[in-house]
Amino acid sequence: MSVSQPITVTVNGDRKTAEVEPRLLLVHFLRETLRLTGTHIGCDTTHCGACTVLVEGVPVKSCTMLAVQADGQQVTTVEALAAGGTLHPIQAAFKQEHGLQCGFCTPGMMLTSIALLQEKPDPTDEDIRWALSGNICRCTGYMNIVKAVRSAAAQMKAAAAVPAATAAARS
Amino acid sequence: MAVETPLKGNIGDSIRRKEDDRFIRGRGNYVDDIALPGMLHMAIHRSPFAHARIKSIKTEAAQAVPGVVAVVTGALLAQHKLAWMPTLSGDTQAVLATDKVRFQGQEVACVVATDPYVARDAAALVEVDYEVLPAVVTPQQALEPDAPLIRDEKDGQTNNHIYHWEAGDKAKTDEAFAKADRVVSLDTFYPRCHPSPLETCGIVADVNSATGHATLYMTSQAPHAHRTLFAIVAGLPEQNIRIISPDIGGGFGNKVPIYPGYVVATAASLLIGKPVKWVEDRSENLISTGFARDFHMSGEMALSNDGRILGLRVKLLSDNGAFYADAQPTKFRAGLFHIVTGSYDVAAAHVEADGAYTNKAPGGVAYRCSFRVTEASYLIERLVESAALEMKMDPADIRLKNFIKPEQFPYMSATGFEYDSGDYPRAMQVALDKLGYQSLRQEQAEKRKKGELMGIGVASFTEVVGAGPGKHYDIAGLRMFDSAELRVHPTGKAILKLGVKSQGQGHETTFAQIVTEELGIPAADVEVQEGDTDNTPYGLGTYASRSTPVGGAATAMVSRKLRDKAKRIAAHLLEASDADIEFDQGKFFVRGSPAKSKTIQDVAFAAYTNLPDGMEAGLEGVTYYDPPNMTFPFGTYLVVVDIDRGTGQVKVRRMVAVDDCGVRINPMIVEGQIHGGLTEGFGIAFMQLITFDEEGNCLGSNFTDYLLPTSWETPRFEMGETVTPSPHHPIGAKGVGESATVGSPAAFVNAVIDAVAHLGITNIDMPVTSDKVWAALHEKGAAE
Amino acid sequence: MLPAPFEYHAPNTMDEALGLLDELGEDAKVLAGGQSLIPLLKLRFASPAHLVDINKIKDLDFLEERDGMLRVGPLFRHKSAERSSLLASRYQVMADAAPQIADPIIRNRGTIAGSVAHADPSGDWGTVLLALDADLVLRSRSATRTVKAREFFSGPFSTALQPTEILSEIRIPAARPQTGGAYLKLERKVGDFATVAVAVHLQMEDGKVGSAGIGLTAVGPQNIKAGQAEAALRGASLDDTTIKEAAALAAEAAEPTADQRGSVEYKRNVVRVFTERGLKRAYERARGGG
Ligand SMILES: Cc1cc2nc3c(=O)[nH]c(=O)nc-3n(C[C@H](O)[C@H](O)[C@H](O)COP(=O)(O)OP(=O)(O)OC[C@H]3O[C@@H](n4cnc5c(N)ncnc54)[C@H](O)[C@@H]3O)c2cc1C
Ligand code: FES
Ligand code: FES
């Protein structure tokens, strides 16, 4: 075993400090050290995206990043999305459009989608399929996932159009 | 949006799924999410060779790693009579190898440690001295007279042959061929692939050494059957075993068998006295657990000059790997392959199957498939395509000509299946119209003049799902019934407990809706529970599309049982005679005066508070449903492809899928199942391949090589439907979870063949990769 | 699949990083995007004793045209290349290649320099740099040297880089008017490495080819520069015959091996087809189209 080192990571807005082995993968830090099990593991080779989280707002495969690399950074996982009990529009849309079946890929899919919508608030179906092509789903055939992202985009646009005060209350 | 649909959840209502709330919040509870106090972690040391004799195993170095608690070998298991276990096909399988390893990736030793990283470090330090033996990698090789004997430990096993099995009428079939004007034949190989659900297999075994109680959290599609098998394998009293199958991240057949890892983790927990977790890596999942298919098929079709199919003859050779572990009903050695006459009225058919051991992983699971119906459907739909080419008929026309006619149902097939219901021409017509078939044929003709390659593929599948009846169908002796227990509480809310187990199919919603339909309790008030053997009635589990046909029927029947009792209570409340009570949409009333009624909720309350004299209290019941027959979903799939002559790349331009699965309980969920199945069919047709080199090294051992379709490649599906209810199912439903995986591969391949047949190319085996397409074109001088 | 133990260093300056490499030598590996290195660590195909993470060093994430050169910093990531309007308008071979690397999430972290340093014969960026005739700046604690891309690669996963060196900048001759490029990649699905890919970069002068760069991916022990094809194009007008001739020469330059992705003959043919198509597309673009 190698020497552990201290890290401080802001996960879902909370500062978390821990002593970790350098080899500890970020996904294990989240799942085992912090017990945030909404981030999943589906492969060994960085293909499936089940482990996707946002690091500084950018989707990252947390199985292919070391926990020590996240020192001093902001990490967002699925557990943060329904902050305050209200579903994020992407969560509501995944449910409404039947964008999930077994749910294993869902956290990663939603986080990738959120980043997409931040960059492209009005994506085409092709944009969505392109952006999600690093996240594998074995159940849904992607049809309803695409629909969900499109519908979340519409919701978020509508929400952005309402007066700022309401929008602020929402987030 | 996010406004809940106001629907109550009757049959036909696309209500949103009840299970989603936890999944979208990251609050699902999968096996790997479970952490128990003191829990240890297990890692497996696996064989690098496909076939080798074990000369010695040294565990000292592994044992010495700080944090390692135990190293388990086959020798240790043998002391507890656990080195071997029975398979689902009546064979035996090594839990940990003692004498030889028989496939690459076979389990040899297990390390249990305080930390998963340490367990892996130590597993790498187990030293095994092997004498490498020649590997047998194809069934053809396996059956050669001088082939190395794989199962030398098996008494009486002198070669690598496993079984011979036949179905249909040979003499009658020979006669049909003798009379035929033309015979078309097709040799094709349905290659090995793997279900690869996104979650791999795993277990947390918690055996309490003081009480002897074992709680096993397992990725299990069949928790009850697994409990019984565990009792038999491990010799534990069955009442002390509790299997909990929590949320499952996809199954597709992969989670039907019992794997060595489960058994060793349980044994380790028993020996150490602490909970032990084992969760596979993806590569372990791909190299050692339930593969599918691997069928070599030769089909011949006898035809009359006007394109009528007179007879069908099939020879099969299955590659079963090192242990015959196919998950299938006992009596049927090649599963339900004999459904191979498909959607066609074929008077005579005969199937002959042989199986062989090879130095490859065992499994033979029904990957999104009802026991080899996928291979059967593929063969017949490819053969019909060949027949159309031979007869110069349009592929849609030849099918229409040979379909079993709607008025022929119930239809007895030449191999002994009684098809319950169907309207094949209608499904085909809906699909052709939706696609705009004729104008695409014109486009194809024009393109062809310019040298461009475009193809239209047709496949009209018929499935057979929902096994039993129990007298014909059993798994390891357990009859294939299923169960439902319904408890309606005094406030009118209900709990439904099932013997089946969802892996993403939406049972918590669909089965609640059956109760809604039958009893009028809103789906939101019906909690569905599955997967905990202590808490649910015995059932055979979820695979082979059997949940709705069998578990769904059990739910309807138990609801009706309760409704009958409720009627009697309502009669008491309404002071009328039982015979005069009518029920509609959750209300009981006296015939002719619907205004005066009692709701199901009133009646439920009365069942605990105000009963007629002499009636037992409560509104609860359980039903074990043994289906009288299977159900036969069907449909037509159409695919349009364009092919690049320079690279051989096939682009799926369109796909139309028309499914008939009888009554659709929740149409939204049904469509979702079809989308998923089509995508897996697409993957199998074009990319998902587990193959081996001559030494038996697996060439599909991670997602770098085992290719799964992403959102980008996956076609955009256009859906259609027809509804032909099953006459024997209580609510007319048929299974749907697998139709699309069964039916679609042939549609994709037929489309490719349709694009190139005029060049003289009549077959390309799956996966249809661009290099194979280009090679075929090149051979005919038609490549760029 | 979990990595074996190692020690981790995250220097804040380039000098510190170079000092560490100097001290640790062969025992250390630079960690950039980690999208090749971490998978290798997990599979335990690589088990370095030390990782030197350069992500904390400021100012390494750049792309700029300066002094007649396009300069790419060591932390310039695939995703930035994909979104760069500079590359889309002037270096199309790069703009074409970027979105075809791996998948969108991997592209968020993986770097061009890391990819080149990794020198996977199936990697895409090396080929692109060969077509662009790039220079690679290699820095160690004691010296800085510049190596031509075509001299940098020496075999599968092996390059001119010393363990003590960091690839500190990639320099590409600035595009002049009338340049066009294209990158064509045959992959089996998103996230797959190339079966075959071809990079083309054309500089037109008075209707004739001024210079041409052609690189080949996954058809040899390293990324290949198709020098004879390039030479055949120089000074020629791009008619069908010339294009066909160059494509045939490119196919000859390929040294593919047969594997699950296809036969030697197949791959060679794709090189030919893609070179033809790539030249046509690049030509279009050089003339202001496409
Ligand atoms: C699933 C998957 C698919 C992929 N598909 C493709 C593909 O299609 N095409 C493609 O080209 N790539 C592909 N990649 C690789 C990807 O592009 C990587 O990002 C890239 O190869 C390495 O860049 P990196 O910054 O991540 O480097 P790292 O992984 O951090 O490092 C890779 C190697 O380079 C060394 N190194 C890194 N930076 C420097 C430097 N500045 N100086 C000296 N040495 C350095 C490291 O020590 C290490 O040996 C794929 C990767 C994955 C996981
Ligand atoms: S677990 Fe599959 S990409 Fe991270
Ligand atoms: S919902 Fe099961 S993997 Fe996507």
PDB file of C-alpha atoms in Angstrom, chain B residues 88-192:
ATOM      1  CA  LEU B  88     -29.344 -25.756 -14.865  1.00  0.00           C
ATOM      2  CA  SER B  89     -29.078 -28.442 -17.546  1.00  0.00           C
ATOM      3  CA  GLY B  90     -28.291 -31.354 -15.264  1.00  0.00           C
ATOM      4  CA  ASP B  91     -24.528 -31.253 -15.769  1.00  0.00           C
ATOM      5  CA  THR B  92     -21.899 -30.333 -13.202  1.00  0.00           C
ATOM      6  CA  GLN B  93     -19.658 -27.279 -13.173  1.00  0.00           C
ATOM      7  CA  ALA B  94     -16.475 -26.599 -11.247  1.00  0.00           C
ATOM      8  CA  VAL B  95     -16.871 -23.938  -8.588  1.00  0.00           C
ATOM      9  CA  LEU B  96     -13.104 -23.595  -8.256  1.00  0.00           C
ATOM     10  CA  ALA B  97     -10.935 -25.706 -10.517  1.00  0.00           C
ATOM     11  CA  THR B  98      -9.165 -28.594  -8.831  1.00  0.00           C
ATOM     12  CA  ASP B  99      -7.986 -30.886 -11.615  1.00  0.00           C
ATOM     13  CA  LYS B 100      -7.985 -28.894 -14.816  1.00  0.00           C
ATOM     14  CA  VAL B 101      -9.041 -25.525 -16.101  1.00  0.00           C
ATOM     15  CA  ARG B 102     -11.405 -25.847 -19.025  1.00  0.00           C
ATOM     16  CA  PHE B 103     -11.835 -22.300 -20.281  1.00  0.00           C
ATOM     17  CA  GLN B 104      -9.923 -19.064 -20.160  1.00  0.00           C
ATOM     18  CA  GLY B 105     -11.152 -17.063 -17.213  1.00  0.00           C
ATOM     19  CA  GLN B 106     -12.247 -20.077 -15.195  1.00  0.00           C
ATOM     20  CA  GLU B 107     -12.310 -19.514 -11.442  1.00  0.00           C
ATOM     21  CA  VAL B 108      -9.259 -21.014  -9.725  1.00  0.00           C
ATOM     22  CA  ALA B 109      -8.889 -19.323  -6.346  1.00  0.00           C
ATOM     23  CA  CYS B 110     -10.550 -16.559  -4.373  1.00  0.00           C
ATOM     24  CA  VAL B 111      -8.981 -14.006  -2.079  1.00  0.00           C
ATOM     25  CA  VAL B 112     -11.002 -12.430   0.700  1.00  0.00           C
ATOM     26  CA  ALA B 113      -9.631  -9.206   2.143  1.00  0.00           C
ATOM     27  CA  THR B 114     -10.621  -6.131   4.070  1.00  0.00           C
ATOM     28  CA  ASP B 115     -10.423  -3.883   1.030  1.00  0.00           C
ATOM     29  CA  PRO B 116     -11.289  -4.510  -2.624  1.00  0.00           C
ATOM     30  CA  TYR B 117      -7.974  -3.060  -3.826  1.00  0.00           C
ATOM     31  CA  VAL B 118      -6.042  -5.361  -1.520  1.00  0.00           C
ATOM     32  CA  ALA B 119      -8.103  -8.357  -2.634  1.00  0.00           C
ATOM     33  CA  ARG B 120      -7.075  -7.631  -6.235  1.00  0.00           C
ATOM     34  CA  ASP B 121      -3.432  -7.099  -5.295  1.00  0.00           C
ATOM     35  CA  ALA B 122      -3.385 -10.481  -3.566  1.00  0.00           C
ATOM     36  CA  ALA B 123      -5.371 -12.361  -6.209  1.00  0.00           C
ATOM     37  CA  ALA B 124      -2.615 -11.476  -8.648  1.00  0.00           C
ATOM     38  CA  LEU B 125      -0.128 -13.190  -6.328  1.00  0.00           C
ATOM     39  CA  VAL B 126      -1.759 -16.614  -6.349  1.00  0.00           C
ATOM     40  CA  GLU B 127       0.702 -18.853  -8.177  1.00  0.00           C
ATOM     41  CA  VAL B 128      -0.647 -21.678 -10.259  1.00  0.00           C
ATOM     42  CA  ASP B 129       1.565 -24.144 -12.074  1.00  0.00           C
ATOM     43  CA  TYR B 130      -0.194 -25.314 -15.230  1.00  0.00           C
ATOM     44  CA  GLU B 131       0.520 -27.942 -17.816  1.00  0.00           C
ATOM     45  CA  VAL B 132      -1.058 -26.441 -20.895  1.00  0.00           C
ATOM     46  CA  LEU B 133      -3.237 -28.797 -22.957  1.00  0.00           C
ATOM     47  CA  PRO B 134      -4.469 -28.345 -26.508  1.00  0.00           C
ATOM     48  CA  ALA B 135      -7.643 -26.286 -26.574  1.00  0.00           C
ATOM     49  CA  VAL B 136     -10.823 -27.205 -28.414  1.00  0.00           C
ATOM     50  CA  VAL B 137     -12.511 -24.069 -29.670  1.00  0.00           C
ATOM     51  CA  THR B 138     -15.219 -25.177 -32.078  1.00  0.00           C
ATOM     52  CA  PRO B 139     -17.860 -27.881 -31.731  1.00  0.00           C
ATOM     53  CA  GLN B 140     -16.756 -29.331 -35.056  1.00  0.00           C
ATOM     54  CA  GLN B 141     -13.258 -29.804 -33.638  1.00  0.00           C
ATOM     55  CA  ALA B 142     -14.733 -31.134 -30.434  1.00  0.00           C
ATOM     56  CA  LEU B 143     -16.518 -33.941 -32.222  1.00  0.00           C
ATOM     57  CA  GLU B 144     -13.514 -35.137 -34.193  1.00  0.00           C
ATOM     58  CA  PRO B 145     -12.520 -38.627 -33.070  1.00  0.00           C
ATOM     59  CA  ASP B 146      -9.103 -37.614 -31.758  1.00  0.00           C
ATOM     60  CA  ALA B 147     -10.207 -34.409 -30.057  1.00  0.00           C
ATOM     61  CA  PRO B 148      -8.804 -33.874 -26.564  1.00  0.00           C
ATOM     62  CA  LEU B 149     -11.334 -34.979 -23.965  1.00  0.00           C
ATOM     63  CA  ILE B 150     -12.524 -31.937 -22.055  1.00  0.00           C
ATOM     64  CA  ARG B 151     -14.644 -33.578 -19.396  1.00  0.00           C
ATOM     65  CA  ASP B 152     -12.299 -36.369 -18.403  1.00  0.00           C
ATOM     66  CA  GLU B 153     -13.537 -36.184 -14.807  1.00  0.00           C
ATOM     67  CA  LYS B 154     -17.026 -37.250 -15.808  1.00  0.00           C
ATOM     68  CA  ASP B 155     -17.856 -40.906 -15.401  1.00  0.00           C
ATOM     69  CA  GLY B 156     -18.721 -42.515 -18.703  1.00  0.00           C
ATOM     70  CA  GLN B 157     -17.871 -39.423 -20.779  1.00  0.00           C
ATOM     71  CA  THR B 158     -15.564 -40.681 -23.515  1.00  0.00           C
ATOM     72  CA  ASN B 159     -15.903 -37.854 -26.024  1.00  0.00           C
ATOM     73  CA  ASN B 160     -17.058 -34.242 -26.154  1.00  0.00           C
ATOM     74  CA  HIS B 161     -20.596 -34.962 -27.265  1.00  0.00           C
ATOM     75  CA  ILE B 162     -23.291 -33.720 -24.880  1.00  0.00           C
ATOM     76  CA  TYR B 163     -26.701 -34.446 -26.279  1.00  0.00           C
ATOM     77  CA  HIS B 164     -28.678 -35.450 -29.309  1.00  0.00           C
ATOM     78  CA  TRP B 165     -32.211 -34.181 -29.599  1.00  0.00           C
ATOM     79  CA  GLU B 166     -34.930 -34.219 -32.224  1.00  0.00           C
ATOM     80  CA  ALA B 167     -38.305 -32.651 -32.776  1.00  0.00           C
ATOM     81  CA  GLY B 168     -40.943 -32.954 -35.501  1.00  0.00           C
ATOM     82  CA  ASP B 169     -41.665 -35.765 -37.891  1.00  0.00           C
ATOM     83  CA  LYS B 170     -38.715 -37.012 -39.900  1.00  0.00           C
ATOM     84  CA  ALA B 171     -40.582 -39.339 -42.259  1.00  0.00           C
ATOM     85  CA  LYS B 172     -43.203 -36.777 -43.103  1.00  0.00           C
ATOM     86  CA  THR B 173     -40.542 -34.172 -43.683  1.00  0.00           C
ATOM     87  CA  ASP B 174     -38.544 -36.450 -45.968  1.00  0.00           C
ATOM     88  CA  GLU B 175     -41.727 -37.027 -47.921  1.00  0.00           C
ATOM     89  CA  ALA B 176     -42.328 -33.298 -48.299  1.00  0.00           C
ATOM     90  CA  PHE B 177     -38.793 -32.833 -49.603  1.00  0.00           C
ATOM     91  CA  ALA B 178     -39.240 -35.696 -52.047  1.00  0.00           C
ATOM     92  CA  LYS B 179     -42.256 -33.914 -53.503  1.00  0.00           C
ATOM     93  CA  ALA B 180     -40.692 -30.477 -53.568  1.00  0.00           C
ATOM     94  CA  ASP B 181     -40.155 -28.540 -56.798  1.00  0.00           C
ATOM     95  CA  ARG B 182     -37.260 -26.655 -55.305  1.00  0.00           C
ATOM     96  CA  VAL B 183     -35.135 -26.825 -52.217  1.00  0.00           C
ATOM     97  CA  VAL B 184     -33.260 -23.869 -50.797  1.00  0.00           C
ATOM     98  CA  SER B 185     -30.684 -24.235 -48.108  1.00  0.00           C
ATOM     99  CA  LEU B 186     -28.737 -21.990 -45.805  1.00  0.00           C
ATOM    100  CA  ASP B 187     -25.797 -22.738 -43.564  1.00  0.00           C
ATOM    101  CA  THR B 188     -25.402 -20.066 -41.010  1.00  0.00           C
ATOM    102  CA  PHE B 189     -23.717 -19.490 -37.701  1.00  0.00           C
ATOM    103  CA  TYR B 190     -25.385 -17.489 -34.957  1.00  0.00           C
ATOM    104  CA  PRO B 191     -22.254 -16.436 -33.115  1.00  0.00           C
ATOM    105  CA  ARG B 192     -21.618 -16.278 -29.440  1.00  0.00           C
TER     106      ARG B 192
END
